[in-house]
Coordinates of C-alpha atoms in Angstrom, one line a residue:
Chain A
X160 CA 126.4 97.3 65.8
X161 CA 128.1 94.0 65.0
X162 CA 128.8 94.8 61.3
X163 CA 130.7 98.0 62.1
X164 CA 132.3 96.7 65.2
X165 CA 135.9 97.0 64.0
X166 CA 135.4 100.5 62.8
X167 CA 133.6 101.6 65.9
X168 CA 136.3 100.0 68.0
X169 CA 139.1 102.1 66.7
X170 CA 137.0 105.3 66.6
X171 CA 136.0 104.9 70.2
X172 CA 139.6 104.2 71.2
X173 CA 140.8 107.4 69.6
X174 CA 137.8 109.4 71.0
X175 CA 138.5 108.0 74.5
X176 CA 142.2 108.8 74.3
X177 CA 141.5 112.4 73.2
X178 CA 138.8 112.7 75.8
X179 CA 141.0 111.6 78.7
X180 CA 143.8 113.9 77.6
X181 CA 141.4 116.9 77.4
X182 CA 140.0 116.0 80.8
X183 CA 143.4 116.0 82.6
X184 CA 144.5 119.2 81.0
X185 CA 141.6 121.4 82.0
X186 CA 141.9 123.8 84.9
X187 CA 140.7 122.8 88.4
X188 CA 140.3 119.2 87.3
X189 CA 137.1 120.4 85.6
X190 CA 135.5 118.4 82.8
X191 CA 134.9 119.8 79.4
X192 CA 131.4 120.1 78.0
X193 CA 131.9 117.3 75.4
X194 CA 133.2 115.0 78.1
X195 CA 130.2 115.5 80.4
X196 CA 128.3 112.3 79.7
X197 CA 131.3 110.1 80.4
X198 CA 132.4 112.2 83.4
X199 CA 128.9 111.8 84.8
X200 CA 129.0 108.0 84.3
X201 CA 132.4 107.7 85.9
X202 CA 131.2 109.7 88.9
X203 CA 128.5 107.1 89.4
X204 CA 131.2 104.5 90.0
X205 CA 132.7 106.4 93.0
X206 CA 129.8 105.8 95.4
X207 CA 131.3 102.3 95.8
X208 CA 134.7 102.3 94.1
X209 CA 136.0 105.4 96.0
X210 CA 138.4 105.8 98.9
X211 CA 136.9 102.9 100.8
X212 CA 137.4 100.4 98.0
X213 CA 140.0 97.7 98.3
X214 CA 138.6 95.3 100.8
X215 CA 135.0 94.4 100.1
X216 CA 134.9 96.2 96.8
X217 CA 137.8 96.3 94.3
X218 CA 139.7 99.6 93.9
X219 CA 140.0 100.8 90.3
X220 CA 143.3 102.6 90.9
X221 CA 145.5 99.7 90.1
X222 CA 143.6 98.7 86.9
X223 CA 144.5 99.8 83.4
X224 CA 141.7 100.9 81.0
X225 CA 141.5 97.6 79.1
X226 CA 141.2 95.6 82.3
X227 CA 138.4 97.9 83.5
X228 CA 136.6 97.6 80.2
X229 CA 136.9 93.8 80.1
X230 CA 135.5 93.5 83.6
X231 CA 132.5 95.8 83.0
X232 CA 131.7 93.9 79.7
X233 CA 131.9 90.6 81.6
X234 CA 129.5 91.9 84.3
X235 CA 127.2 93.3 81.7
X236 CA 127.1 90.0 79.8
X237 CA 126.8 87.9 83.0
X238 CA 129.9 85.9 82.3
X239 CA 131.3 87.4 85.6
X240 CA 129.0 87.3 88.6
X241 CA 128.3 89.9 91.1
X242 CA 124.7 91.0 91.6
X243 CA 125.5 94.7 92.2
X244 CA 127.8 94.9 89.2
X245 CA 125.6 92.8 86.9
X246 CA 122.9 95.4 87.4
X247 CA 125.2 98.4 87.3
X248 CA 126.7 97.4 84.0
X249 CA 123.5 96.4 82.3
X250 CA 122.6 98.2 79.1
X251 CA 126.0 99.8 78.6
X252 CA 127.3 99.5 75.0
X253 CA 130.8 98.6 74.1
X254 CA 131.8 102.1 73.0
X255 CA 130.6 103.7 76.2
X256 CA 132.4 101.1 78.3
X257 CA 135.7 101.8 76.5
X258 CA 135.3 105.5 77.0
X259 CA 134.3 105.0 80.6
X260 CA 137.3 102.8 81.3
X261 CA 139.7 105.2 79.6
X262 CA 138.2 108.1 81.7
X263 CA 138.5 106.1 85.0
X264 CA 142.1 105.1 84.2
X265 CA 143.1 108.6 83.5
X266 CA 141.3 110.4 86.3
X267 CA 142.4 109.0 89.6
Chain B
X175 CA 137.4 126.4 107.4
X176 CA 133.7 126.8 107.6
X177 CA 132.4 130.2 106.8
X178 CA 130.1 131.7 109.3
X179 CA 127.1 133.6 108.0
X180 CA 128.8 136.9 108.7
X181 CA 132.0 135.7 107.0
X182 CA 130.1 134.3 104.1
X183 CA 128.4 137.7 103.6
X184 CA 131.7 139.6 103.9
X185 CA 133.3 137.3 101.4
X186 CA 130.4 137.5 99.0
X187 CA 129.4 141.1 99.3
X188 CA 129.8 141.8 95.6
X189 CA 127.9 138.8 94.5
X190 CA 125.2 139.2 97.0
X191 CA 123.8 142.0 94.8
X192 CA 123.3 139.4 92.0
X193 CA 119.5 139.8 92.1
X194 CA 119.7 143.5 91.6
X195 CA 122.3 143.0 88.9
X196 CA 121.4 140.0 86.7
X197 CA 124.3 140.8 84.3
X198 CA 126.8 140.1 87.1
X199 CA 125.0 137.0 88.2
X200 CA 125.4 135.7 84.7
X201 CA 129.2 135.8 85.1
X202 CA 129.6 133.0 87.5
X203 CA 126.4 131.1 88.2
X204 CA 125.6 130.2 91.8
X205 CA 124.3 126.8 92.9
X206 CA 123.0 126.7 96.4
X207 CA 122.5 123.4 98.1
X208 CA 120.3 123.0 101.2
X209 CA 121.1 120.0 103.3
X210 CA 124.6 118.4 103.9
X211 CA 123.6 114.7 103.9
X212 CA 124.0 111.9 101.3
X213 CA 122.2 114.0 98.7
X214 CA 123.5 117.5 99.3
X215 CA 127.1 116.8 100.2
X216 CA 127.4 114.5 97.2
X217 CA 125.9 117.1 94.9
X218 CA 128.3 119.8 96.1
X219 CA 131.4 117.8 95.4
X220 CA 130.1 116.4 92.1
X221 CA 129.4 119.9 90.7
X222 CA 132.8 121.3 91.8
X223 CA 134.7 118.3 90.4
X224 CA 133.0 118.5 87.0
X225 CA 132.7 122.3 86.6
X226 CA 135.5 123.7 88.7
X227 CA 135.4 127.5 88.9
X228 CA 132.7 127.7 86.2
X229 CA 130.1 127.7 89.0
X230 CA 130.0 128.8 92.6
X231 CA 128.7 126.3 95.1
X232 CA 127.3 127.1 98.5
X233 CA 126.2 124.3 100.9
X234 CA 123.8 125.4 103.7
X235 CA 123.7 123.0 106.6
X236 CA 122.8 123.8 110.2
X237 CA 125.1 121.2 111.9
X238 CA 128.9 121.4 112.1
X239 CA 129.0 117.6 112.2
X240 CA 126.9 115.0 110.4
X241 CA 126.0 111.6 111.9
X242 CA 125.0 109.2 109.2
X243 CA 121.7 107.5 109.8
X244 CA 123.0 104.7 107.5
X245 CA 125.2 102.4 109.6
X246 CA 123.6 103.7 112.9
X247 CA 122.1 100.2 113.3
X248 CA 125.7 99.0 113.4
X249 CA 126.2 101.3 116.4
X250 CA 123.1 99.9 118.1
X251 CA 124.4 96.4 117.3
X252 CA 127.7 97.2 119.0
X253 CA 129.7 96.9 115.7
X254 CA 130.5 100.6 115.3
X255 CA 130.9 103.6 117.6
X256 CA 129.2 106.9 117.3
X257 CA 132.6 108.4 116.4
X258 CA 132.8 106.0 113.5
X259 CA 129.6 107.4 112.0
X260 CA 130.3 111.1 112.8
X261 CA 131.7 113.3 110.0
X262 CA 132.3 117.0 109.4
X263 CA 132.5 119.5 106.6
X264 CA 136.0 120.8 107.3
X265 CA 137.5 119.6 104.0
X266 CA 134.8 120.9 101.7
X267 CA 136.1 124.5 101.4
X268 CA 139.4 123.1 99.9
X269 CA 137.2 121.9 97.0
X270 CA 135.8 125.4 96.5
X271 CA 132.6 124.7 98.3
X272 CA 131.4 127.5 100.6
X273 CA 129.9 125.9 103.7
X274 CA 127.3 128.1 105.5
X275 CA 126.5 126.7 108.9
X276 CA 123.0 127.9 109.3
X277 CA 119.4 126.7 109.1
X278 CA 117.6 127.6 105.9
X279 CA 114.2 128.6 107.1
X280 CA 112.4 129.3 103.8
X281 CA 112.8 129.7 100.0
X282 CA 111.8 132.9 98.3
X283 CA 111.0 131.2 95.0
X284 CA 110.1 134.4 93.2
X285 CA 113.3 136.1 94.2
X286 CA 115.3 132.8 93.8
X287 CA 116.8 133.1 97.2
X288 CA 117.2 130.9 100.3
X289 CA 116.4 132.7 103.5
X290 CA 118.3 131.7 106.6
X291 CA 116.8 131.8 110.0
X292 CA 118.4 135.1 110.8
X293 CA 116.8 136.7 107.7
X294 CA 119.9 136.6 105.5
X295 CA 119.0 135.8 101.9
X296 CA 121.3 133.8 99.6
X297 CA 120.5 134.2 95.9
X298 CA 120.7 131.2 93.6
X299 CA 120.6 130.4 89.9
X300 CA 119.8 126.8 90.7
X301 CA 118.8 125.4 94.1
X302 CA 119.3 121.7 95.0
X303 CA 117.1 120.9 98.0
X304 CA 118.1 117.8 100.0
X305 CA 116.4 118.3 103.4
X306 CA 115.8 114.6 104.3
X307 CA 112.8 113.6 106.3
X308 CA 110.9 115.1 109.3
X309 CA 109.3 112.7 111.7
X310 CA 105.5 113.2 112.0
X311 CA 104.5 113.8 115.5
X312 CA 100.9 114.3 114.5
X313 CA 100.3 110.8 113.0
X314 CA 100.3 108.4 115.9
X315 CA 98.2 109.4 119.0
X316 CA 100.3 109.6 122.1
X317 CA 103.6 109.9 120.2
X318 CA 105.0 113.4 120.6
X319 CA 108.6 114.7 120.4
X320 CA 108.6 114.5 124.2
X321 CA 107.5 110.9 124.0
X322 CA 110.5 110.1 121.8
X323 CA 112.7 110.5 124.9
X324 CA 110.8 107.6 126.5
X325 CA 110.0 105.6 123.3
X326 CA 113.0 106.4 121.1
X327 CA 112.7 106.5 117.3
X328 CA 116.4 106.5 116.5
X329 CA 115.4 107.2 112.9
X330 CA 117.6 110.3 112.9
X331 CA 121.0 109.4 114.0
X332 CA 122.5 111.2 117.0
X333 CA 121.4 111.3 120.7
X334 CA 118.4 109.1 119.8
X335 CA 120.8 106.4 118.5
X336 CA 122.7 106.5 121.8
X337 CA 119.4 106.5 123.8
X338 CA 118.1 103.4 122.0
X339 CA 121.5 101.7 122.5
X340 CA 121.5 102.5 126.3
X341 CA 117.9 101.3 126.6
X342 CA 118.7 98.1 124.7
X343 CA 121.7 97.4 126.9
X344 CA 119.4 97.8 130.0
X345 CA 116.8 95.2 128.9
X346 CA 117.0 92.2 131.2
X347 CA 117.0 88.5 130.1
X348 CA 113.3 87.7 129.7
X349 CA 112.5 91.3 129.0
X350 CA 110.5 92.6 126.1
X351 CA 111.0 95.0 123.3
X352 CA 108.3 96.3 120.9
X353 CA 109.1 98.0 117.6
X354 CA 106.6 99.9 115.6
X355 CA 107.4 99.8 111.9
X356 CA 105.8 102.4 109.6
X357 CA 103.8 102.1 106.4
X358 CA 105.5 102.9 103.1
X359 CA 107.1 105.2 102.1
X360 CA 109.7 105.9 104.7
X361 CA 113.5 106.3 105.1
X362 CA 115.4 103.0 104.6
X363 CA 112.8 100.3 103.9
X364 CA 114.9 97.4 105.3
X365 CA 116.2 99.4 108.2
X366 CA 113.7 98.4 110.9
X367 CA 114.4 94.7 110.2
X368 CA 118.1 95.1 110.1
X369 CA 117.7 96.8 113.5
X370 CA 115.7 93.9 114.8
X371 CA 118.4 91.5 113.7
X372 CA 121.2 93.5 115.3
X373 CA 119.2 94.1 118.6
X374 CA 118.7 90.3 118.7
X375 CA 122.4 89.9 118.1
X376 CA 123.2 92.1 121.1
X377 CA 120.8 90.3 123.3
X378 CA 122.0 86.8 122.2
X379 CA 125.7 87.7 122.5
X380 CA 125.2 88.9 126.0
X381 CA 123.3 85.8 127.1
X382 CA 119.8 87.4 127.1
X383 CA 118.2 84.8 124.8
X384 CA 114.9 84.8 126.8
X385 CA 114.4 88.5 125.8
X386 CA 111.8 88.9 123.0
X387 CA 111.4 91.5 120.2
X388 CA 107.9 92.0 118.8
X389 CA 107.5 94.0 115.6
X390 CA 104.1 95.6 115.2
X391 CA 104.1 96.5 111.5
X392 CA 101.8 98.9 109.7
X393 CA 102.4 96.7 106.5
X394 CA 101.4 93.2 105.6
X395 CA 104.9 92.6 104.0
X396 CA 108.3 94.2 104.1
X397 CA 111.6 94.6 102.3
X398 CA 113.8 91.4 102.1
X399 CA 111.1 89.7 104.3
X400 CA 112.1 86.1 103.4
X401 CA 115.8 86.8 104.1
X402 CA 115.1 88.5 107.5
X403 CA 112.6 85.8 108.6
X404 CA 115.0 83.1 107.6
X405 CA 117.8 84.7 109.7
X406 CA 115.6 85.3 112.7
X407 CA 114.6 81.6 112.7
X408 CA 118.1 80.4 112.3
X409 CA 120.2 82.9 114.3
X410 CA 117.7 84.1 116.9
X411 CA 115.2 81.3 117.5
X412 CA 112.2 82.3 119.6
X413 CA 113.5 85.8 120.1
X414 CA 111.7 87.7 117.2
X415 CA 108.1 87.9 116.5
X416 CA 106.7 89.9 113.5
X417 CA 103.1 90.8 113.5
X418 CA 101.3 92.4 110.5
X419 CA 98.2 94.6 111.0
X420 CA 95.9 91.7 110.0
X421 CA 97.1 90.0 113.3
X422 CA 97.4 93.0 115.7
X423 CA 94.5 94.9 114.3
X424 CA 96.4 98.1 113.7
X425 CA 98.2 100.3 116.1
X426 CA 95.8 102.9 117.6
X427 CA 98.0 104.8 120.1
X428 CA 101.0 104.6 122.3
X429 CA 101.1 105.2 126.1
X430 CA 104.6 106.4 127.0
X431 CA 103.9 106.7 130.7
X432 CA 102.6 103.1 130.8
X433 CA 105.3 101.9 128.3
X434 CA 102.6 100.2 126.2
X435 CA 101.1 100.1 122.7
X436 CA 97.4 99.8 122.1
X437 CA 96.5 98.0 118.9
X438 CA 93.1 97.0 117.6
X439 CA 93.2 93.4 118.9
X440 CA 95.6 93.6 121.8
X441 CA 97.7 95.9 124.1
X442 CA 101.4 95.3 124.2
X443 CA 103.4 96.3 127.3
X444 CA 107.2 96.3 126.9
X445 CA 110.4 97.3 128.7
X446 CA 111.5 99.2 125.6
X447 CA 109.3 100.6 122.8
X448 CA 111.1 101.7 119.6
X449 CA 108.6 103.8 117.6
X450 CA 109.6 104.4 114.0
X451 CA 106.9 106.9 113.2
X452 CA 105.5 108.0 109.8
X453 CA 107.6 110.6 108.0
X454 CA 107.4 113.3 105.4
X455 CA 109.8 115.6 103.5
X456 CA 111.9 118.0 105.5
X457 CA 110.0 121.2 106.6
X458 CA 111.5 123.6 104.1
X459 CA 110.3 121.5 101.2
X460 CA 106.7 121.4 102.5
X461 CA 106.5 125.1 103.6
X462 CA 107.9 126.2 100.2
X463 CA 105.0 124.4 98.4
X464 CA 107.3 121.9 96.8
X465 CA 105.6 118.8 98.2
X466 CA 102.4 117.0 97.5
X467 CA 101.0 114.5 100.0
X468 CA 104.2 115.0 102.1
X469 CA 106.8 114.3 99.4
X470 CA 108.3 116.3 96.5
X471 CA 107.3 115.3 93.0
X472 CA 110.2 115.5 90.5
X473 CA 110.9 115.0 86.8
X474 CA 112.1 111.4 86.3
X475 CA 115.0 112.3 84.0
X476 CA 116.6 115.1 86.0
X477 CA 115.2 115.3 89.7
X478 CA 114.0 118.8 88.8
X479 CA 111.0 119.8 91.0
X480 CA 107.8 119.3 89.1
X481 CA 106.7 122.5 90.8
X482 CA 109.7 124.9 90.2
X483 CA 112.1 124.7 87.2
X484 CA 114.9 126.4 89.2
X485 CA 114.8 123.8 92.0
X486 CA 116.0 120.2 92.1
X487 CA 114.8 117.9 95.0
X488 CA 116.9 114.9 95.9
X489 CA 117.2 112.2 98.5
X490 CA 114.6 111.1 101.0
X491 CA 112.4 114.2 100.5
X492 CA 111.8 113.4 96.8
X493 CA 109.1 111.2 95.5
X494 CA 111.4 109.2 93.2
X495 CA 109.2 106.5 91.8
X496 CA 110.4 103.0 92.6
X497 CA 113.7 104.2 94.2
X498 CA 113.7 103.6 97.9
X499 CA 114.7 106.4 100.3
X500 CA 118.3 105.5 101.0
X501 CA 121.7 107.2 101.2
X502 CA 122.8 105.4 98.0
X503 CA 119.6 106.6 96.2
X504 CA 120.3 110.2 97.4
X505 CA 123.9 109.9 96.2
X506 CA 122.8 108.7 92.8
X507 CA 120.1 111.3 92.5
X508 CA 122.6 114.0 93.5
X509 CA 124.7 113.2 90.4
X510 CA 121.7 113.3 88.1
X511 CA 120.6 116.6 89.5
X512 CA 124.1 118.0 89.5
X513 CA 124.6 117.1 85.8
X514 CA 121.3 118.8 84.9
X515 CA 122.2 121.9 86.9
X516 CA 125.4 122.1 84.9
X517 CA 123.4 121.5 81.7
X518 CA 121.1 124.4 82.6
X519 CA 123.9 126.8 83.6
X520 CA 126.8 126.0 81.3
X521 CA 124.8 124.6 78.3
X522 CA 126.5 121.3 78.7
X523 CA 124.9 118.1 77.3
X524 CA 122.5 116.2 79.5
X525 CA 123.6 112.6 80.2
X526 CA 121.1 109.8 80.2
X527 CA 120.4 109.2 83.9
X528 CA 121.5 105.9 85.4
X529 CA 119.9 105.9 88.8
X530 CA 121.3 103.2 91.1
X531 CA 120.7 101.9 94.6
X532 CA 121.9 99.1 96.8
X533 CA 120.6 98.5 100.3
X534 CA 122.9 96.2 102.3
X535 CA 121.5 94.9 105.6
X536 CA 123.3 93.0 108.3
X537 CA 121.7 90.0 109.9
X538 CA 124.6 89.7 112.4
X539 CA 128.3 90.4 112.4
X540 CA 129.9 89.7 109.0
X541 CA 126.6 88.4 107.8
X542 CA 124.8 90.6 105.2
X543 CA 122.2 90.5 102.4
X544 CA 121.4 93.0 99.8
X545 CA 118.7 94.3 97.4
X546 CA 119.2 96.9 94.7
X547 CA 118.6 98.0 91.1
X548 CA 119.5 100.2 88.2
X549 CA 116.6 102.6 87.6
X550 CA 115.6 104.5 84.5
X551 CA 112.9 106.9 83.6
X552 CA 109.9 105.1 82.1
X553 CA 106.5 106.7 81.2
X554 CA 107.4 109.7 83.3
X555 CA 108.4 107.8 86.5
X556 CA 111.7 106.4 87.8
X557 CA 111.3 102.6 87.4
X558 CA 113.5 99.6 88.1
X559 CA 115.4 98.5 84.9
X560 CA 117.6 95.7 86.3
X561 CA 117.2 94.6 89.9
X562 CA 118.7 92.0 92.2
X563 CA 118.0 90.5 95.6
X564 CA 120.0 88.0 97.8
X565 CA 118.4 84.6 97.7
X566 CA 117.3 82.7 100.8
X567 CA 119.8 79.9 101.6
X568 CA 122.9 81.7 100.4
X569 CA 126.2 80.4 101.9
X570 CA 127.9 82.1 104.8
X571 CA 130.7 83.1 102.5
X572 CA 128.2 85.0 100.2
X573 CA 126.8 86.7 103.3
X574 CA 130.3 87.6 104.5
X575 CA 131.0 89.2 101.1
X576 CA 127.8 91.2 101.1
X577 CA 128.8 92.6 104.6
X578 CA 132.3 93.4 103.3
X579 CA 130.7 95.2 100.4
X580 CA 128.6 97.3 102.8
X581 CA 131.7 98.3 104.8
X582 CA 133.6 99.3 101.7
X583 CA 130.6 101.2 100.3
X584 CA 130.3 103.1 103.6
X585 CA 133.9 104.2 103.5
X586 CA 133.6 105.3 99.8
X587 CA 130.3 107.2 100.0
X588 CA 131.3 109.1 103.2
X589 CA 134.7 109.9 101.5
X590 CA 132.8 111.2 98.5
X591 CA 130.5 113.3 100.8
X592 CA 133.1 114.8 103.2
X593 CA 136.3 114.6 101.2

């Protein structure tokens, strides 16, 4: 995806922004069908980064979307080390990470 | 507020006729979840958070409170109290989850209903079954349910945890403890060895360093073996002995009255015998013909039962390929099953599953190690895609961080389960 990276980047940002707005506006905090895959992915984070996070595991609540995305990319690439997160982030593509970060930052 | 069976029926009189009136049932699909542990309680919350009022969710669980088996070794080790690991379902109804405090005795698969022990039937469009394990009292001669009062298993948390703790606290310096560890598969693969470590910690920290713990294992090797054996040598020298079947000759029977264990090559008499017996899926899964060889086969992409398309089986009861039976696995599987239930009922897209597990184990206070992996479907089975394991010789600071991760994870997963 290297050749089209710039284009994909902006597309994903717009998609992520629209997605997160749609998510917050639905009734009962419920996700919309088209947001399902990212909502599912975000839910997988909460087993660890939920209400107990802050001491041994960082809370995501104080982080903006770009910070979350940067951290997840760094864990995926191994430039930031934590055994659990290196495995948890493995195989995620940049677009998915941006959408995931946007979702996590907008649904707290 | 927890609905009683009667209250539930009163509240749901109209929808109870769903079987007779399929058109009505189609209006708001009903997801019934059996079992309020790490699988079932997680699934209930996940589905309501994502789908809101588009689905009705009913959780059937016989107990008003839930004592987590995960972290119960911390209680035995004196690092947590029973109150710390006891939770309830009081906050679930605020999330739109109907909690029915009753035992589900069987599943009428043709009628798509769960039958409670008083005969009440609850109709479902999709059923998520998370019944955990049952201990097998037919597998080890001499070990019956009555024997577990003398030789505690403590492999289901509750009174058994407290019994084992009391018995451990009564062992004298120079006394002996024997643990029987089961063959694979079983709940919490590193659990027996974490327990050995924390029992040794209790003995050592109370000056009973001449007490000895002997593990009679049914396996030739075990989870995180190098890490545990390193810790036993360094932290509890001379206190722990681990014997595989090639050394003890295989455990043949236990004698609760004589407090002894008879193995092929020796008989072991002890002040305390902790028997972790063989296990199988919770009874309702087996009696509903959803299990093969004791465990429930599932589709690797969705956790859907291989034997019934309307039922998903998650957690310890499922035969989930390379995933260990753990609370984290159950939590992860609950989200995969929940997403697929919503895909079935609401025609939502199916996400690619990202199964995940981490098993943290304590070697002593603030001293932890971990093993885990991301799992993905491969050739029809759930297989490890990217794994990790603490290395022998890690620094104390690395062990302290792993223990802190475990504590934060416990707080997060229980908050996710119980609100």
